[in-house]
mmCIF file of C-alpha atoms and ligand atoms in Angstrom:
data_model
loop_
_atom_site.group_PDB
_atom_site.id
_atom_site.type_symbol
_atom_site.label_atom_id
_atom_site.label_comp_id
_atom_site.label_asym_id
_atom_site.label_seq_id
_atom_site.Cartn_x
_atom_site.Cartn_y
_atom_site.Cartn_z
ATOM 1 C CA UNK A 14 106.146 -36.237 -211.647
ATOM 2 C CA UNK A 15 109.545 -35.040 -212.986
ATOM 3 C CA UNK A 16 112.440 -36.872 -211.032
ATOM 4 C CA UNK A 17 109.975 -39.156 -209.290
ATOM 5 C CA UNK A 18 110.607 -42.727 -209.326
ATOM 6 C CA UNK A 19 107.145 -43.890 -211.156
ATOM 7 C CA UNK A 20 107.262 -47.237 -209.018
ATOM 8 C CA UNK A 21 107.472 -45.103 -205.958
ATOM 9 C CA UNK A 22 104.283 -42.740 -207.471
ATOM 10 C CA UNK A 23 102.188 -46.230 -207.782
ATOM 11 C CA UNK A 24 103.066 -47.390 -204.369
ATOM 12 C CA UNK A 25 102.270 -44.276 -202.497
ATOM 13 C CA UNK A 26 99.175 -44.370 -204.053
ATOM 14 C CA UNK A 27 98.036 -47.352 -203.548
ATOM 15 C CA UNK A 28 98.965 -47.643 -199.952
ATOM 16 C CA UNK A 29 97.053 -43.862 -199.594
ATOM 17 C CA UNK A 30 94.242 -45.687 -201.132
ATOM 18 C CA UNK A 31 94.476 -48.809 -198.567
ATOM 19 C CA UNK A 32 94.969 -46.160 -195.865
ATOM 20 C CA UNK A 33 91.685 -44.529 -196.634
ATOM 21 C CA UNK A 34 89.429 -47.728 -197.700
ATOM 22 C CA UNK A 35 90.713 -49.036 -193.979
ATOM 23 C CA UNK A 36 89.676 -46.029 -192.443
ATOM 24 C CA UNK A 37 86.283 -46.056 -194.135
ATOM 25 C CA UNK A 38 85.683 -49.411 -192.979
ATOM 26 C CA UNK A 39 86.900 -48.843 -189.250
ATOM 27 C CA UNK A 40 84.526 -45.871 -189.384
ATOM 28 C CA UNK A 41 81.316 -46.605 -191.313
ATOM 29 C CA UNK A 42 80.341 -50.578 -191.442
ATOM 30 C CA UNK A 43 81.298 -52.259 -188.376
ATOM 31 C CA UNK A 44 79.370 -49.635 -185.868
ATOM 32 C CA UNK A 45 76.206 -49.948 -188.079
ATOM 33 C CA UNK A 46 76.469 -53.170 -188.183
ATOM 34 C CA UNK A 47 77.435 -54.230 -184.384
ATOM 35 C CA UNK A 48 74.799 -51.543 -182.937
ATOM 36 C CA UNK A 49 71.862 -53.341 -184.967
ATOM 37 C CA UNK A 50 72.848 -57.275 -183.827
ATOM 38 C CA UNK A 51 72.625 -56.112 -180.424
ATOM 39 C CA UNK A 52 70.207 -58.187 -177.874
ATOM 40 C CA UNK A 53 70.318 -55.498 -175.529
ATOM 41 C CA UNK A 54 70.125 -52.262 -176.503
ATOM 42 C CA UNK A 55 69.339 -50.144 -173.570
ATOM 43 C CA UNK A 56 69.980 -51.668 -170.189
ATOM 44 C CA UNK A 57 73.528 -50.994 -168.425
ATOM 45 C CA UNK A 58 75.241 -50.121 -171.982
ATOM 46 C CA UNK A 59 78.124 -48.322 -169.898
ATOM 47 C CA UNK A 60 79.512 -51.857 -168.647
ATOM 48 C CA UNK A 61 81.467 -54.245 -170.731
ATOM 49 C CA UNK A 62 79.131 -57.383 -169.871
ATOM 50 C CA UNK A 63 75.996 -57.233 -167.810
ATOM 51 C CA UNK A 64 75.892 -59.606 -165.455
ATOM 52 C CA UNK A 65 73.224 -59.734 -161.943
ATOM 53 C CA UNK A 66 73.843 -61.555 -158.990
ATOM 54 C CA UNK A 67 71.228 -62.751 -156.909
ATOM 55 C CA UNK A 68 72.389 -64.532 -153.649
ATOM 56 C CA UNK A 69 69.969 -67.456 -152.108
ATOM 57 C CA UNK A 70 69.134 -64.687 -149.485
ATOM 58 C CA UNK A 71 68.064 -61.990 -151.584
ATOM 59 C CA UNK A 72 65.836 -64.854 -153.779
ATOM 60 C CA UNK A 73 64.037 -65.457 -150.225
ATOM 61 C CA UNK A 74 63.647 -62.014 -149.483
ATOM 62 C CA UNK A 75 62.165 -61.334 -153.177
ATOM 63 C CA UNK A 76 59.824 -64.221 -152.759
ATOM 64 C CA UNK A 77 58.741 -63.024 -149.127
ATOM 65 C CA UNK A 78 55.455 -61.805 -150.572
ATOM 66 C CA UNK A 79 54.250 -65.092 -151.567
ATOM 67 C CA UNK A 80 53.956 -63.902 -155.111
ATOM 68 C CA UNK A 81 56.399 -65.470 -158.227
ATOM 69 C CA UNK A 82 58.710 -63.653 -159.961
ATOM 70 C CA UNK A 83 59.265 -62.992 -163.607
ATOM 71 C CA UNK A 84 63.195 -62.424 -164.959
ATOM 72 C CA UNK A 85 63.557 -61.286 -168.194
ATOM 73 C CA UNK A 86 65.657 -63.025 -170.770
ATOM 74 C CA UNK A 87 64.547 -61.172 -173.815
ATOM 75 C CA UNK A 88 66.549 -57.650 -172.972
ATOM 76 C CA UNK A 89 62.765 -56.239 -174.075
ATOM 77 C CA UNK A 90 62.011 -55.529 -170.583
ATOM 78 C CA UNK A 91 61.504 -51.479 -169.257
ATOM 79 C CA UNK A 92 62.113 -53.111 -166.008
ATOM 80 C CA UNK A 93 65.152 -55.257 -166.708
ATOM 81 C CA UNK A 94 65.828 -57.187 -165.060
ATOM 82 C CA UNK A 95 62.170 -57.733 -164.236
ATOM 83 C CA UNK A 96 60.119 -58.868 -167.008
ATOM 84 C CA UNK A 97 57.137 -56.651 -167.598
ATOM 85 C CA UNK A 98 55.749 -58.511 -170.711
ATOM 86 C CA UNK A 99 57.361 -56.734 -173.124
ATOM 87 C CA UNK A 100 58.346 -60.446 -174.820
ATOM 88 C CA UNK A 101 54.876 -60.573 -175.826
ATOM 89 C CA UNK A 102 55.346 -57.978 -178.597
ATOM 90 C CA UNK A 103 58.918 -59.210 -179.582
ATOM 91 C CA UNK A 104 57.368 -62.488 -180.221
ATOM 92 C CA UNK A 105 54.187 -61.110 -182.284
ATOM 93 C CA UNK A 106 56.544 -59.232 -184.027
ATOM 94 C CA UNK A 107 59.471 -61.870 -184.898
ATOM 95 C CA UNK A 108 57.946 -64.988 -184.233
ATOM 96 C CA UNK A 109 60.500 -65.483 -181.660
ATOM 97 C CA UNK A 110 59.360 -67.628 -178.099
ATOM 98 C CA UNK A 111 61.228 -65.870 -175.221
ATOM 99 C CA UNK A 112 59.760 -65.619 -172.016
ATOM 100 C CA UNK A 113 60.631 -65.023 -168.483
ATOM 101 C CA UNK A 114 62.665 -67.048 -165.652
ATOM 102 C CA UNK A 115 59.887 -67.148 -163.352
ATOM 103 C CA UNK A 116 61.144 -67.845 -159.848
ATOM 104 C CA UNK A 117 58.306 -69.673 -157.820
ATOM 105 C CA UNK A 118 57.348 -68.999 -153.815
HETATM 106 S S1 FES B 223 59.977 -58.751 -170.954
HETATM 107 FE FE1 FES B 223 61.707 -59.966 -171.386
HETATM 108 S S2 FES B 223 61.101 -61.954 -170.860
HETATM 109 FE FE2 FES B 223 59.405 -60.755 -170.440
#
């Protein structure tokens, strides 16, 4: 510390110190955190914002069999972006109420 200036000794350390607690944070809590608010956590996670398009054409063509169909708005779904009743658990669980856009014939 000989020859030093002893203000300069303080400020190096304390910006070294706000360098690393900045670095911590950047690396440790905002990841964790993010990764468990997600709503979806497994469908199309290599896009910035999933979005599906369904023209009035394809709608008819889905509904051609007469039968309704179930979208799912709960990002539960193995089938995304079918529903396949997997908001029945998530609600047991959570005492949440999602459910399905069903699309009727
Ligand atoms: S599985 Fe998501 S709404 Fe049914």
């Amino acid at each position: 510390m000989e020859g030093k200036d002893p203000a300069l000794v303080v400020l190096s350390s304390c910006l070294v110190t706000a360098f690393s607690v900045f670095v911590l944070m950047f690396l440790l809590k905002p990841k964790a955190k993010k990764e468990a608010s997600w709503v979806n956590k497994n469908f199309g996670k290599d896009c910035d914002k999933c979005v599906n398009f369904l023209t009035p054409t394809e709608i008819e063509d889905l509904l051609k069999d007469g039968k309704p169909k179930a979208f799912c708005r709960c990002w539960k779904s193995k089938t995304f972006p079918m529903c396949d009743g997997s908001h029945a658990a998530h609600n047991k669980e959570t005492g949440d109420n999602t459910g399905p856009l069903v699309i009727k014939p």
